[in-house]
mmCIF file of C-alpha atoms and ligand atoms in Angstrom:
data_model
loop_
_atom_site.group_PDB
_atom_site.id
_atom_site.type_symbol
_atom_site.label_atom_id
_atom_site.label_comp_id
_atom_site.label_asym_id
_atom_site.label_seq_id
_atom_site.Cartn_x
_atom_site.Cartn_y
_atom_site.Cartn_z
ATOM 1 C CA MET A 22 -4.811 52.417 242.990
ATOM 2 C CA ILE A 23 -1.168 51.416 242.780
ATOM 3 C CA GLN A 24 -0.522 48.567 240.371
ATOM 4 C CA LEU A 25 2.197 46.213 241.542
ATOM 5 C CA ALA A 26 3.688 43.862 238.977
ATOM 6 C CA PRO A 27 6.466 41.327 239.351
ATOM 7 C CA GLN A 28 9.816 42.903 238.559
ATOM 8 C CA THR A 29 10.278 41.486 235.092
ATOM 9 C CA SER A 30 11.862 44.711 233.879
ATOM 10 C CA LEU A 31 15.127 44.501 235.831
ATOM 11 C CA LEU A 32 18.061 45.738 233.753
ATOM 12 C CA PRO A 33 20.821 43.162 233.105
ATOM 13 C CA ASP A 34 23.079 44.878 235.657
ATOM 14 C CA GLU A 35 20.302 44.802 238.258
ATOM 15 C CA VAL A 36 19.749 41.084 237.612
ATOM 16 C CA TRP A 37 23.490 40.540 238.161
ATOM 17 C CA ALA A 38 23.515 42.654 241.347
ATOM 18 C CA TRP A 39 20.377 41.060 242.828
ATOM 19 C CA GLY A 40 21.750 37.588 242.009
ATOM 20 C CA LEU A 41 24.967 38.385 243.853
ATOM 21 C CA ILE A 42 23.121 39.853 246.839
ATOM 22 C CA ARG A 43 20.945 36.721 247.051
ATOM 23 C CA ALA A 44 24.010 34.477 246.856
ATOM 24 C CA LEU A 45 25.566 36.386 249.783
ATOM 25 C CA ALA A 46 22.325 36.190 251.769
ATOM 26 C CA ARG A 47 22.227 32.409 251.171
ATOM 27 C CA ARG A 48 25.726 32.179 252.671
ATOM 28 C CA ALA A 49 24.560 34.173 255.703
ATOM 29 C CA ARG A 50 21.470 31.959 256.007
ATOM 30 C CA ALA A 51 23.806 28.964 256.095
ATOM 31 C CA GLY A 52 25.760 30.645 258.925
ATOM 32 C CA ALA A 53 28.736 31.435 256.675
ATOM 33 C CA ALA A 54 28.431 35.166 255.920
ATOM 34 C CA VAL A 55 31.514 36.761 254.387
ATOM 35 C CA GLN A 56 33.660 38.108 257.244
ATOM 36 C CA GLU A 57 36.862 39.146 255.480
ATOM 37 C CA ARG A 58 37.930 40.943 252.349
ATOM 38 C CA THR A 59 36.785 38.573 249.597
ATOM 39 C CA GLY A 60 36.452 38.756 245.802
ATOM 40 C CA PHE A 61 33.422 37.430 243.911
ATOM 41 C CA GLY A 62 32.866 36.733 240.237
ATOM 42 C CA SER A 63 30.216 34.951 238.181
ATOM 43 C CA ASP A 64 31.012 31.719 236.345
ATOM 44 C CA GLY A 65 29.114 32.769 233.212
ATOM 45 C CA SER A 66 26.014 30.705 234.039
ATOM 46 C CA GLY A 67 24.718 33.181 236.604
ATOM 47 C CA ARG A 68 26.340 31.438 239.602
ATOM 48 C CA PHE A 69 28.678 33.383 241.856
ATOM 49 C CA GLU A 70 31.904 32.101 243.341
ATOM 50 C CA GLU A 71 34.857 33.385 245.325
ATOM 51 C CA VAL A 72 37.707 34.445 243.041
ATOM 52 C CA ALA A 73 41.110 36.099 243.493
ATOM 53 C CA ILE A 74 40.749 39.797 244.351
ATOM 54 C CA GLU A 75 42.430 40.869 241.080
ATOM 55 C CA ARG A 76 39.882 38.876 239.000
ATOM 56 C CA ALA A 77 36.850 39.857 241.083
ATOM 57 C CA GLU A 78 33.783 41.624 239.704
ATOM 58 C CA LEU A 79 33.032 42.757 243.250
ATOM 59 C CA VAL A 80 35.296 42.923 246.296
ATOM 60 C CA LEU A 81 33.571 42.795 249.671
ATOM 61 C CA ASP A 82 35.106 44.125 252.850
ATOM 62 C CA PRO A 83 32.604 43.940 255.723
ATOM 63 C CA THR A 84 34.778 46.188 257.909
ATOM 64 C CA SER A 85 34.813 49.157 255.543
ATOM 65 C CA GLU A 86 32.144 51.673 254.572
ATOM 66 C CA PRO A 87 30.844 51.115 251.943
ATOM 67 C CA CYS A 88 31.498 47.399 252.252
ATOM 68 C CA PHE A 89 32.047 46.833 248.513
ATOM 69 C CA GLN A 90 34.190 47.876 245.588
ATOM 70 C CA ALA A 91 33.176 47.037 242.019
ATOM 71 C CA ALA A 92 35.472 46.392 239.082
ATOM 72 C CA ARG A 93 32.952 47.919 236.699
ATOM 73 C CA ARG A 94 31.201 51.245 236.720
ATOM 74 C CA LEU A 95 27.887 50.850 238.542
ATOM 75 C CA THR A 96 24.623 52.423 237.466
ATOM 76 C CA PRO A 97 22.896 54.433 240.238
ATOM 77 C CA SER A 98 20.231 51.723 240.667
ATOM 78 C CA VAL A 99 22.829 48.970 241.088
ATOM 79 C CA ARG A 100 24.862 51.109 243.486
ATOM 80 C CA GLN A 101 21.721 51.626 245.566
ATOM 81 C CA LEU A 102 20.983 47.872 245.586
ATOM 82 C CA PHE A 103 24.499 47.168 246.875
ATOM 83 C CA GLU A 104 24.478 50.014 249.402
ATOM 84 C CA LEU A 105 21.099 49.067 250.790
ATOM 85 C CA TYR A 106 21.335 45.265 250.909
ATOM 86 C CA LEU A 107 24.992 44.212 251.162
ATOM 87 C CA PRO A 108 25.354 45.416 254.784
ATOM 88 C CA LEU A 109 22.473 43.024 255.617
ATOM 89 C CA CYS A 110 24.306 40.058 254.093
ATOM 90 C CA VAL A 111 27.953 40.331 255.161
ATOM 91 C CA GLY A 112 29.869 40.764 258.412
ATOM 92 C CA GLN A 113 29.601 39.348 261.912
ATOM 93 C CA ARG A 114 25.924 40.058 262.529
ATOM 94 C CA ALA A 115 24.635 38.767 259.189
ATOM 95 C CA ASN A 116 24.390 35.109 260.248
ATOM 96 C CA GLN A 117 21.837 36.002 262.913
ATOM 97 C CA LEU A 118 20.163 39.269 262.088
ATOM 98 C CA VAL A 119 16.829 40.726 263.173
ATOM 99 C CA ILE A 120 15.442 43.627 261.158
ATOM 100 C CA GLY A 121 12.156 45.513 261.422
ATOM 101 C CA HIS A 122 10.399 47.631 258.813
ATOM 102 C CA VAL A 123 7.562 50.147 259.061
ATOM 103 C CA GLY A 124 6.064 52.157 256.258
ATOM 104 C CA GLN A 125 4.528 55.272 257.731
ATOM 105 C CA SER A 126 2.971 58.599 256.838
ATOM 106 C CA LEU A 127 4.565 61.972 257.619
ATOM 107 C CA ASP A 128 2.400 62.016 260.744
ATOM 108 C CA GLY A 129 3.652 58.634 261.924
ATOM 109 C CA GLN A 130 0.659 56.425 261.027
ATOM 110 C CA ILE A 131 0.929 52.974 259.400
ATOM 111 C CA ALA A 132 -2.773 52.553 258.598
ATOM 112 C CA THR A 133 -6.100 54.318 258.934
ATOM 113 C CA GLN A 134 -8.061 53.834 262.136
ATOM 114 C CA GLY A 135 -10.069 51.074 260.406
ATOM 115 C CA GLY A 136 -6.832 49.254 259.512
ATOM 116 C CA ALA A 137 -6.496 50.106 255.786
ATOM 117 C CA SER A 138 -2.794 50.183 254.978
ATOM 118 C CA ARG A 139 -2.608 49.227 251.277
ATOM 119 C CA TYR A 140 -0.631 51.151 250.400
ATOM 120 C CA VAL A 141 0.768 53.753 252.763
ATOM 121 C CA THR A 142 4.107 53.766 250.945
ATOM 122 C CA GLY A 143 4.769 53.665 247.200
ATOM 123 C CA PRO A 144 5.510 50.727 244.875
ATOM 124 C CA GLU A 145 9.309 51.039 245.244
ATOM 125 C CA ASN A 146 9.032 50.499 248.997
ATOM 126 C CA ILE A 147 6.653 47.567 248.530
ATOM 127 C CA VAL A 148 9.283 45.972 246.275
ATOM 128 C CA HIS A 149 11.853 46.747 248.999
ATOM 129 C CA MET A 150 9.761 44.748 251.503
ATOM 130 C CA HIS A 151 9.590 41.822 249.103
ATOM 131 C CA ARG A 152 13.372 42.022 248.732
ATOM 132 C CA LEU A 153 13.759 41.907 252.517
ATOM 133 C CA ARG A 154 11.502 38.835 252.637
ATOM 134 C CA ALA A 155 13.733 37.191 250.008
ATOM 135 C CA LEU A 156 16.910 37.851 252.019
ATOM 136 C CA PHE A 157 15.632 36.584 255.379
ATOM 137 C CA ASP A 158 14.678 33.150 256.746
ATOM 138 C CA ALA A 159 11.419 34.204 258.377
ATOM 139 C CA VAL A 160 8.946 37.080 258.267
ATOM 140 C CA VAL A 161 7.158 37.857 261.557
ATOM 141 C CA VAL A 162 3.832 39.687 261.845
ATOM 142 C CA GLY A 163 1.389 40.425 264.647
ATOM 143 C CA ALA A 164 -2.143 39.042 264.765
ATOM 144 C CA SER A 165 -3.754 42.397 263.921
ATOM 145 C CA THR A 166 -1.847 42.614 260.625
ATOM 146 C CA VAL A 167 -3.099 39.192 259.556
ATOM 147 C CA GLU A 168 -6.585 40.155 260.699
ATOM 148 C CA ALA A 169 -6.597 43.461 258.771
ATOM 149 C CA ASP A 170 -4.649 42.546 255.619
ATOM 150 C CA ASP A 171 -5.020 38.766 255.162
ATOM 151 C CA PRO A 172 -1.506 38.923 253.628
ATOM 152 C CA GLU A 173 0.441 36.294 251.676
ATOM 153 C CA LEU A 174 3.872 37.471 252.873
ATOM 154 C CA THR A 175 5.602 36.029 249.802
ATOM 155 C CA THR A 176 8.288 37.355 247.468
ATOM 156 C CA ARG A 177 6.012 37.470 244.429
ATOM 157 C CA LEU A 178 7.366 40.820 243.199
ATOM 158 C CA VAL A 179 11.050 39.818 243.100
ATOM 159 C CA PRO A 180 13.143 36.747 242.317
ATOM 160 C CA GLY A 181 13.779 34.927 245.614
ATOM 161 C CA GLU A 182 12.559 32.236 247.967
ATOM 162 C CA HIS A 183 9.557 32.840 250.177
ATOM 163 C CA PRO A 184 10.475 33.107 253.871
ATOM 164 C CA THR A 185 8.817 31.048 256.607
ATOM 165 C CA ARG A 186 5.826 33.030 257.842
ATOM 166 C CA VAL A 187 5.459 33.488 261.600
ATOM 167 C CA VAL A 188 2.276 34.927 263.094
ATOM 168 C CA ILE A 189 2.226 36.095 266.724
ATOM 169 C CA ASP A 190 -1.282 35.183 267.834
ATOM 170 C CA PRO A 191 -1.035 34.572 271.598
ATOM 171 C CA SER A 192 -4.637 33.456 272.173
ATOM 172 C CA LEU A 193 -5.152 31.843 268.731
ATOM 173 C CA ARG A 194 -7.898 34.348 268.007
ATOM 174 C CA LEU A 195 -7.403 34.491 264.222
ATOM 175 C CA SER A 196 -9.738 32.674 261.843
ATOM 176 C CA HIS A 197 -8.316 29.445 260.398
ATOM 177 C CA ALA A 198 -9.478 30.704 256.998
ATOM 178 C CA ARG A 199 -6.695 33.315 256.733
ATOM 179 C CA LYS A 200 -4.893 32.965 253.363
ATOM 180 C CA LEU A 201 -1.471 32.165 254.718
ATOM 181 C CA TYR A 202 -2.844 29.214 256.729
ATOM 182 C CA LYS A 203 -4.357 27.654 253.614
ATOM 183 C CA ASP A 204 -2.346 28.624 250.517
ATOM 184 C CA GLY A 205 0.601 26.254 251.117
ATOM 185 C CA LEU A 206 2.940 28.764 249.446
ATOM 186 C CA ALA A 207 5.524 28.739 252.250
ATOM 187 C CA PRO A 208 6.054 27.150 255.664
ATOM 188 C CA THR A 209 3.959 28.924 258.303
ATOM 189 C CA LEU A 210 4.146 28.913 262.111
ATOM 190 C CA ILE A 211 2.013 30.430 264.842
ATOM 191 C CA ALA A 212 3.532 31.656 268.112
ATOM 192 C CA CYS A 213 1.007 31.379 270.947
ATOM 193 C CA GLU A 214 1.094 31.459 274.731
ATOM 194 C CA ARG A 215 1.891 28.306 276.714
ATOM 195 C CA GLY A 216 -1.068 26.004 277.251
ATOM 196 C CA ARG A 217 -2.909 27.241 274.120
ATOM 197 C CA ALA A 218 -1.840 24.481 271.731
ATOM 198 C CA ALA A 219 -4.369 22.095 273.292
ATOM 199 C CA GLN A 220 -7.094 24.369 271.909
ATOM 200 C CA GLY A 221 -5.890 23.487 268.375
ATOM 201 C CA GLY A 222 -4.892 25.763 265.503
ATOM 202 C CA PRO A 223 -5.321 25.750 261.733
ATOM 203 C CA ALA A 224 -4.737 22.367 260.046
ATOM 204 C CA ARG A 225 -1.059 21.533 259.359
ATOM 205 C CA ILE A 226 0.241 24.796 260.918
ATOM 206 C CA PRO A 227 2.703 24.095 263.758
ATOM 207 C CA LEU A 228 2.134 26.016 266.976
ATOM 208 C CA LEU A 229 5.102 27.322 268.969
ATOM 209 C CA GLU A 230 4.186 27.698 272.618
ATOM 210 C CA ILE A 231 6.080 30.614 274.121
ATOM 211 C CA SER A 232 6.246 31.762 277.753
ATOM 212 C CA THR A 233 4.614 34.990 278.790
ATOM 213 C CA GLU A 234 6.464 37.828 280.546
ATOM 214 C CA ASN A 235 4.515 40.854 281.790
ATOM 215 C CA SER A 236 1.534 39.574 279.777
ATOM 216 C CA LEU A 237 3.516 39.561 276.496
ATOM 217 C CA LEU A 238 5.072 36.592 274.726
ATOM 218 C CA SER A 239 8.801 36.487 275.401
ATOM 219 C CA LEU A 240 10.380 37.554 272.121
ATOM 220 C CA THR A 241 13.773 36.261 273.284
ATOM 221 C CA GLU A 242 12.210 32.826 273.654
ATOM 222 C CA LEU A 243 10.472 33.174 270.291
ATOM 223 C CA LEU A 244 13.782 33.971 268.549
ATOM 224 C CA ALA A 245 15.407 30.997 270.305
ATOM 225 C CA ALA A 246 12.571 28.722 269.129
ATOM 226 C CA LEU A 247 13.029 29.978 265.560
ATOM 227 C CA THR A 248 16.797 29.440 265.785
ATOM 228 C CA LEU A 249 16.139 25.818 266.791
ATOM 229 C CA ARG A 250 14.234 25.469 263.508
ATOM 230 C CA GLY A 251 17.176 26.910 261.564
ATOM 231 C CA LEU A 252 15.555 30.345 261.199
ATOM 232 C CA ARG A 253 18.163 32.892 262.278
ATOM 233 C CA ARG A 254 17.678 35.816 259.914
ATOM 234 C CA ILE A 255 14.381 37.343 260.956
ATOM 235 C CA PHE A 256 12.387 40.131 259.306
ATOM 236 C CA VAL A 257 9.720 41.705 261.533
ATOM 237 C CA GLU A 258 7.286 43.226 259.070
ATOM 238 C CA GLY A 259 4.775 44.726 261.466
ATOM 239 C CA GLY A 260 2.576 46.124 262.521
ATOM 240 C CA GLY A 261 3.589 48.926 264.830
ATOM 241 C CA VAL A 262 2.657 47.106 268.048
ATOM 242 C CA THR A 263 4.799 44.078 267.175
ATOM 243 C CA ILE A 264 7.804 46.125 266.039
ATOM 244 C CA SER A 265 7.586 48.320 269.126
ATOM 245 C CA HIS A 266 7.731 45.207 271.346
ATOM 246 C CA PHE A 267 10.870 44.063 269.514
ATOM 247 C CA ILE A 268 12.503 47.499 269.904
ATOM 248 C CA GLN A 269 11.595 47.649 273.590
ATOM 249 C CA ALA A 270 13.084 44.185 274.126
ATOM 250 C CA ARG A 271 16.236 45.476 272.358
ATOM 251 C CA LEU A 272 16.107 42.600 269.912
ATOM 252 C CA LEU A 273 16.229 44.515 266.619
ATOM 253 C CA ASP A 274 19.627 44.928 264.978
ATOM 254 C CA ARG A 275 18.254 47.270 262.335
ATOM 255 C CA LEU A 276 15.066 49.208 261.790
ATOM 256 C CA HIS A 277 13.894 50.418 258.398
ATOM 257 C CA VAL A 278 11.436 53.302 258.524
ATOM 258 C CA ALA A 279 9.981 54.286 255.156
ATOM 259 C CA VAL A 280 8.338 57.695 255.330
ATOM 260 C CA CYS A 281 5.770 58.526 252.673
ATOM 261 C CA PRO A 282 4.696 62.133 252.018
ATOM 262 C CA ILE A 283 1.075 61.714 253.069
ATOM 263 C CA LEU A 284 -0.804 62.820 256.169
ATOM 264 C CA ILE A 285 -3.303 60.226 257.392
ATOM 265 C CA GLY A 286 -4.588 61.911 260.532
ATOM 266 C CA ARG A 287 -5.732 59.761 263.423
ATOM 267 C CA GLY A 288 -4.935 56.158 262.508
ATOM 268 C CA ARG A 289 -2.842 53.226 263.705
ATOM 269 C CA PRO A 290 0.472 54.488 265.004
ATOM 270 C CA GLY A 291 3.837 53.118 263.880
ATOM 271 C CA ILE A 292 6.443 52.869 266.605
ATOM 272 C CA CYS A 293 5.123 53.504 270.129
ATOM 273 C CA LEU A 294 7.659 53.339 272.948
ATOM 274 C CA PRO A 295 7.533 54.410 276.590
ATOM 275 C CA GLY A 296 8.604 58.040 276.888
ATOM 276 C CA VAL A 297 11.909 59.360 278.201
ATOM 277 C CA GLU A 298 12.371 62.360 280.457
ATOM 278 C CA ARG A 299 15.394 63.846 278.754
ATOM 279 C CA LEU A 300 16.420 63.772 275.101
ATOM 280 C CA ASP A 301 19.819 62.316 275.983
ATOM 281 C CA GLN A 302 17.897 59.179 277.047
ATOM 282 C CA ALA A 303 16.353 58.813 273.573
ATOM 283 C CA LEU A 304 17.557 56.159 271.144
ATOM 284 C CA ARG A 305 19.696 57.902 268.527
ATOM 285 C CA PRO A 306 20.781 55.234 266.061
ATOM 286 C CA ALA A 307 23.317 55.650 263.278
ATOM 287 C CA VAL A 308 21.208 56.238 260.171
ATOM 288 C CA ARG A 309 21.595 55.915 256.414
ATOM 289 C CA ARG A 310 18.997 57.443 254.065
ATOM 290 C CA PHE A 311 17.768 56.139 250.729
ATOM 291 C CA THR A 312 15.237 57.471 248.248
ATOM 292 C CA LEU A 313 12.669 54.897 247.148
ATOM 293 C CA GLY A 314 10.436 56.673 244.635
ATOM 294 C CA GLU A 315 8.469 59.263 246.603
ATOM 295 C CA ASP A 316 9.449 57.748 249.950
ATOM 296 C CA VAL A 317 12.514 58.248 252.117
ATOM 297 C CA LEU A 318 13.867 55.121 253.773
ATOM 298 C CA PHE A 319 15.811 55.475 257.020
ATOM 299 C CA ASP A 320 18.077 52.484 257.689
ATOM 300 C CA CYS A 321 18.729 52.692 261.442
ATOM 301 C CA ARG A 322 21.427 50.598 263.071
ATOM 302 C CA LEU A 323 20.294 49.663 266.572
ATOM 303 C CA SER A 324 23.038 47.157 267.444
ATOM 304 C CA HIS A 325 26.807 47.377 267.006
HETATM 305 N N1 LIG B 409 2.554 50.304 256.974
HETATM 306 C C1 LIG B 409 3.160 49.225 257.441
HETATM 307 O O1 LIG B 409 4.390 49.116 257.418
HETATM 308 C C2 LIG B 409 2.352 48.121 258.005
HETATM 309 C C3 LIG B 409 2.957 46.873 258.202
HETATM 310 C C4 LIG B 409 2.182 45.862 258.787
HETATM 311 C C5 LIG B 409 0.870 46.122 259.137
HETATM 312 N N2 LIG B 409 0.327 47.331 258.906
HETATM 313 C C6 LIG B 409 -1.050 47.655 259.341
HETATM 314 O O2 LIG B 409 -0.952 47.802 260.735
HETATM 315 C C7 LIG B 409 -2.169 47.384 261.348
HETATM 316 C C8 LIG B 409 -1.843 46.324 262.385
HETATM 317 O O3 LIG B 409 -0.771 46.775 263.171
HETATM 318 P P1 LIG B 409 -0.871 46.881 264.729
HETATM 319 O O4 LIG B 409 0.312 47.651 265.184
HETATM 320 O O5 LIG B 409 -2.233 47.402 265.089
HETATM 321 O O6 LIG B 409 -0.833 45.365 265.220
HETATM 322 P P2 LIG B 409 0.186 44.143 264.922
HETATM 323 O O7 LIG B 409 1.528 44.524 265.351
HETATM 324 O O8 LIG B 409 -0.019 43.647 263.547
HETATM 325 O O9 LIG B 409 -0.445 43.022 265.875
HETATM 326 C C9 LIG B 409 -0.447 43.271 267.257
HETATM 327 C C10 LIG B 409 -0.957 42.041 267.953
HETATM 328 O O10 LIG B 409 -0.061 40.948 267.760
HETATM 329 C C11 LIG B 409 0.076 40.230 268.966
HETATM 330 N N3 LIG B 409 1.435 40.432 269.479
HETATM 331 C C12 LIG B 409 2.490 41.000 268.840
HETATM 332 N N4 LIG B 409 3.586 40.932 269.616
HETATM 333 C C13 LIG B 409 3.229 40.312 270.754
HETATM 334 C C14 LIG B 409 3.930 39.913 271.921
HETATM 335 N N5 LIG B 409 5.240 40.158 272.112
HETATM 336 N N6 LIG B 409 3.238 39.293 272.904
HETATM 337 C C15 LIG B 409 1.920 39.034 272.761
HETATM 338 N N7 LIG B 409 1.212 39.384 271.677
HETATM 339 C C16 LIG B 409 1.859 39.989 270.679
HETATM 340 C C17 LIG B 409 -0.980 40.771 269.917
HETATM 341 O O11 LIG B 409 -2.145 40.039 269.610
HETATM 342 P P3 LIG B 409 -3.472 40.069 270.536
HETATM 343 O O12 LIG B 409 -4.177 41.317 270.137
HETATM 344 O O13 LIG B 409 -4.206 38.827 270.152
HETATM 345 O O14 LIG B 409 -3.028 40.078 271.956
HETATM 346 C C18 LIG B 409 -1.051 42.222 269.455
HETATM 347 O O15 LIG B 409 -2.204 42.908 269.829
HETATM 348 C C19 LIG B 409 -3.046 46.842 260.249
HETATM 349 O O16 LIG B 409 -3.964 47.849 259.906
HETATM 350 C C20 LIG B 409 -2.090 46.591 259.106
HETATM 351 O O17 LIG B 409 -2.747 46.782 257.884
HETATM 352 C C21 LIG B 409 1.040 48.346 258.353
#
């Protein structure tokens, strides 16, 4: 059994780096992501501010690769934090970004057939998911994930605010006793099909009625409804069915696929898309690779 503990053992440099990344994500959440070459420094009390390039602890340039330059020598763990998360927080797309994540086995499964998925990937990738939650406005999951996992969808393993939790439950089939409907830890919304709200949902949980297209909820309309509520940075956490719908609708800017060296056999598949006839019709995104403990994380860029 993997023990997951809050990250109290961050090294001072990692605390500094994560604080800076969060500050940049807050700017993006406010619609003011860094777009140009800009220097940042801390004011001594842990707050970060723009400073002249020559005095900067970190210089960001969203148009270059990598998008940062540090005044001090970075440890490998801090370099990885910057490489992995800064591209999600700066540049044109960062103000309105949709990212998906799946943690899958070598044979492409995200859970056993019965729905057990804790934990397909290792503790480092679980912390990565909590970091993504902390950097985004909302975390979206499908009804089957809430049914199988009864998740909290909070940032309890890392410093950071909890995102708004959004459950796609078109026919309001989930029990009102699910944890996230009752714990009051973070705002929670349910997306359901039009006409369903009259049926009533869990107490104090707003229902977003969304139109149906080809018997699926329109994800374009869902994202627009979230934008109206000030939620523009969206993290689609799963499961495979939900993420596949987002990919098919071409609404994901980035996809993180964490591959864990286990073979599950027949289970619940990760990404399932309609087939193509020729390989030149396949999606071939630009990819960056990261090692997270035993797992390999593929950061795929789906939009430009
Ligand atoms: N390893 C991982 O990364 C990971 C992450 C999350 C979950 N999981 C595991 O994955 C399993 C659940 O995943 P899953 O792929 O089977 O299901 P899922 O994606 O969690 O939920 C799918 C359901 O959500 C609803 N839904 C999602 N998008 C919709 C849309 N556009 N329109 C209408 N309905 C929509 C539908 O509900 P209805 O069925 O009511 O129509 C659909 O059947 C669980 O076992 C969970 O533990 C693994």
